[in-house]
């Protein structure tokens, strides 16, 4: 496996899918069945990301019950751990501002799969997988 580098992230990604997988096998789609989004990483360590459910009638299942999530700030890469950490300067969810948001990264078949650390939700282990396609190198 090739160690993750900042160069691998720099560019613009478009959202392919977003799903939360629970340890009991249940899969949910917090931003609906066909979410849209963009994630931009620059070479200086800045990022911006937006995700939304284009069918706003679904009500969304995000922490604030919104069908939209956005944040921007800085990022750093840990190539040995295959992770990056976001530090939002601004976010639609104020609790994220100044926090550290960890994502594991797996590149395969032309896609970048970012996943959250496993969390316990309603007594079950849950991991969110966010799949992106790079559409611009810078």
PDB file of N, CA and C in Angstrom, residues 2 7 11 13 18 23 27 40 49-50 55 58 65 70 77 86 100 102 104 110 113 119 123 127-128 133:
ATOM      1  N   UNK A   2       0.563   2.192  -0.854  1.00  0.00           N
ATOM      2  CA  UNK A   2       1.300   3.438  -0.939  1.00  0.00           C
ATOM      3  C   UNK A   2       0.833   4.362   0.178  1.00  0.00           C
ATOM      4  N   UNK A   7      -0.228  15.404  -1.719  1.00  0.00           N
ATOM      5  CA  UNK A   7      -0.412  15.516  -3.163  1.00  0.00           C
ATOM      6  C   UNK A   7      -1.574  14.656  -3.665  1.00  0.00           C
ATOM      7  N   UNK A  11      -6.776  18.939  -4.844  1.00  0.00           N
ATOM      8  CA  UNK A  11      -7.666  18.980  -5.989  1.00  0.00           C
ATOM      9  C   UNK A  11      -9.110  19.071  -5.549  1.00  0.00           C
ATOM     10  N   UNK A  13     -12.890  17.125  -5.493  1.00  0.00           N
ATOM     11  CA  UNK A  13     -13.582  15.846  -5.521  1.00  0.00           C
ATOM     12  C   UNK A  13     -15.092  16.092  -5.571  1.00  0.00           C
ATOM     13  N   UNK A  18     -22.653   8.395   0.089  1.00  0.00           N
ATOM     14  CA  UNK A  18     -22.420   8.570   1.518  1.00  0.00           C
ATOM     15  C   UNK A  18     -23.372   7.631   2.247  1.00  0.00           C
ATOM     16  N   UNK A  23     -23.004  -2.101  12.839  1.00  0.00           N
ATOM     17  CA  UNK A  23     -22.475  -3.445  13.081  1.00  0.00           C
ATOM     18  C   UNK A  23     -23.529  -4.536  12.925  1.00  0.00           C
ATOM     19  N   UNK A  27     -27.729  -0.325   6.795  1.00  0.00           N
ATOM     20  CA  UNK A  27     -27.078   0.779   6.086  1.00  0.00           C
ATOM     21  C   UNK A  27     -28.087   1.908   5.944  1.00  0.00           C
ATOM     22  N   UNK A  40     -12.771  20.263  -1.608  1.00  0.00           N
ATOM     23  CA  UNK A  40     -11.619  20.886  -2.247  1.00  0.00           C
ATOM     24  C   UNK A  40     -10.474  20.962  -1.239  1.00  0.00           C
ATOM     25  N   UNK A  49     -15.604  21.943   2.154  1.00  0.00           N
ATOM     26  CA  UNK A  49     -16.458  20.810   1.799  1.00  0.00           C
ATOM     27  C   UNK A  49     -17.922  21.194   1.993  1.00  0.00           C
ATOM     28  N   UNK A  50     -18.765  20.719   1.082  1.00  0.00           N
ATOM     29  CA  UNK A  50     -20.210  20.888   1.212  1.00  0.00           C
ATOM     30  C   UNK A  50     -20.877  19.584   0.803  1.00  0.00           C
ATOM     31  N   UNK A  55     -32.924  16.401  -2.352  1.00  0.00           N
ATOM     32  CA  UNK A  55     -34.351  16.228  -2.085  1.00  0.00           C
ATOM     33  C   UNK A  55     -34.598  16.680  -0.654  1.00  0.00           C
ATOM     34  N   UNK A  58     -36.703  15.131   2.450  1.00  0.00           N
ATOM     35  CA  UNK A  58     -36.406  13.957   3.279  1.00  0.00           C
ATOM     36  C   UNK A  58     -36.138  14.342   4.728  1.00  0.00           C
ATOM     37  N   UNK A  65     -30.353  17.822  12.035  1.00  0.00           N
ATOM     38  CA  UNK A  65     -31.576  17.556  11.286  1.00  0.00           C
ATOM     39  C   UNK A  65     -31.618  18.318   9.977  1.00  0.00           C
ATOM     40  N   UNK A  70     -21.706  22.036   5.666  1.00  0.00           N
ATOM     41  CA  UNK A  70     -20.557  22.685   5.039  1.00  0.00           C
ATOM     42  C   UNK A  70     -19.542  23.051   6.108  1.00  0.00           C
ATOM     43  N   UNK A  77      -2.087  15.799   6.924  1.00  0.00           N
ATOM     44  CA  UNK A  77      -2.080  14.407   6.480  1.00  0.00           C
ATOM     45  C   UNK A  77      -1.121  13.598   7.335  1.00  0.00           C
ATOM     46  N   UNK A  86      -9.073  17.278   9.670  1.00  0.00           N
ATOM     47  CA  UNK A  86      -9.594  18.606   9.356  1.00  0.00           C
ATOM     48  C   UNK A  86      -9.720  19.395  10.646  1.00  0.00           C
ATOM     49  N   UNK A 100     -11.133  18.649  15.867  1.00  0.00           N
ATOM     50  CA  UNK A 100     -10.349  17.868  14.924  1.00  0.00           C
ATOM     51  C   UNK A 100     -11.231  16.752  14.382  1.00  0.00           C
ATOM     52  N   UNK A 102     -11.255  13.541  12.106  1.00  0.00           N
ATOM     53  CA  UNK A 102     -10.370  12.530  11.528  1.00  0.00           C
ATOM     54  C   UNK A 102     -11.093  11.731  10.447  1.00  0.00           C
ATOM     55  N   UNK A 104     -10.174   8.393   7.688  1.00  0.00           N
ATOM     56  CA  UNK A 104      -9.298   7.394   7.088  1.00  0.00           C
ATOM     57  C   UNK A 104      -9.503   7.460   5.581  1.00  0.00           C
ATOM     58  N   UNK A 110     -10.110   4.254  -8.893  1.00  0.00           N
ATOM     59  CA  UNK A 110     -10.344   5.632  -9.295  1.00  0.00           C
ATOM     60  C   UNK A 110     -11.175   6.447  -8.324  1.00  0.00           C
ATOM     61  N   UNK A 113     -12.173   6.861  -0.861  1.00  0.00           N
ATOM     62  CA  UNK A 113     -13.166   6.542   0.163  1.00  0.00           C
ATOM     63  C   UNK A 113     -12.647   7.071   1.490  1.00  0.00           C
ATOM     64  N   UNK A 119     -17.905   4.703  15.623  1.00  0.00           N
ATOM     65  CA  UNK A 119     -18.539   5.328  16.782  1.00  0.00           C
ATOM     66  C   UNK A 119     -19.669   4.434  17.265  1.00  0.00           C
ATOM     67  N   UNK A 123     -26.041   2.051  20.774  1.00  0.00           N
ATOM     68  CA  UNK A 123     -25.507   0.779  21.232  1.00  0.00           C
ATOM     69  C   UNK A 123     -24.860  -0.070  20.156  1.00  0.00           C
ATOM     70  N   UNK A 127     -19.952   3.204  11.274  1.00  0.00           N
ATOM     71  CA  UNK A 127     -18.907   3.875  10.511  1.00  0.00           C
ATOM     72  C   UNK A 127     -19.551   4.488   9.279  1.00  0.00           C
ATOM     73  N   UNK A 128     -19.197   5.734   8.986  1.00  0.00           N
ATOM     74  CA  UNK A 128     -19.709   6.408   7.796  1.00  0.00           C
ATOM     75  C   UNK A 128     -18.649   6.362   6.709  1.00  0.00           C
ATOM     76  N   UNK A 133     -15.009  11.100  -6.160  1.00  0.00           N
ATOM     77  CA  UNK A 133     -14.257  10.949  -7.425  1.00  0.00           C
ATOM     78  C   UNK A 133     -13.516  12.258  -7.662  1.00  0.00           C
TER      79      UNK A 133
END
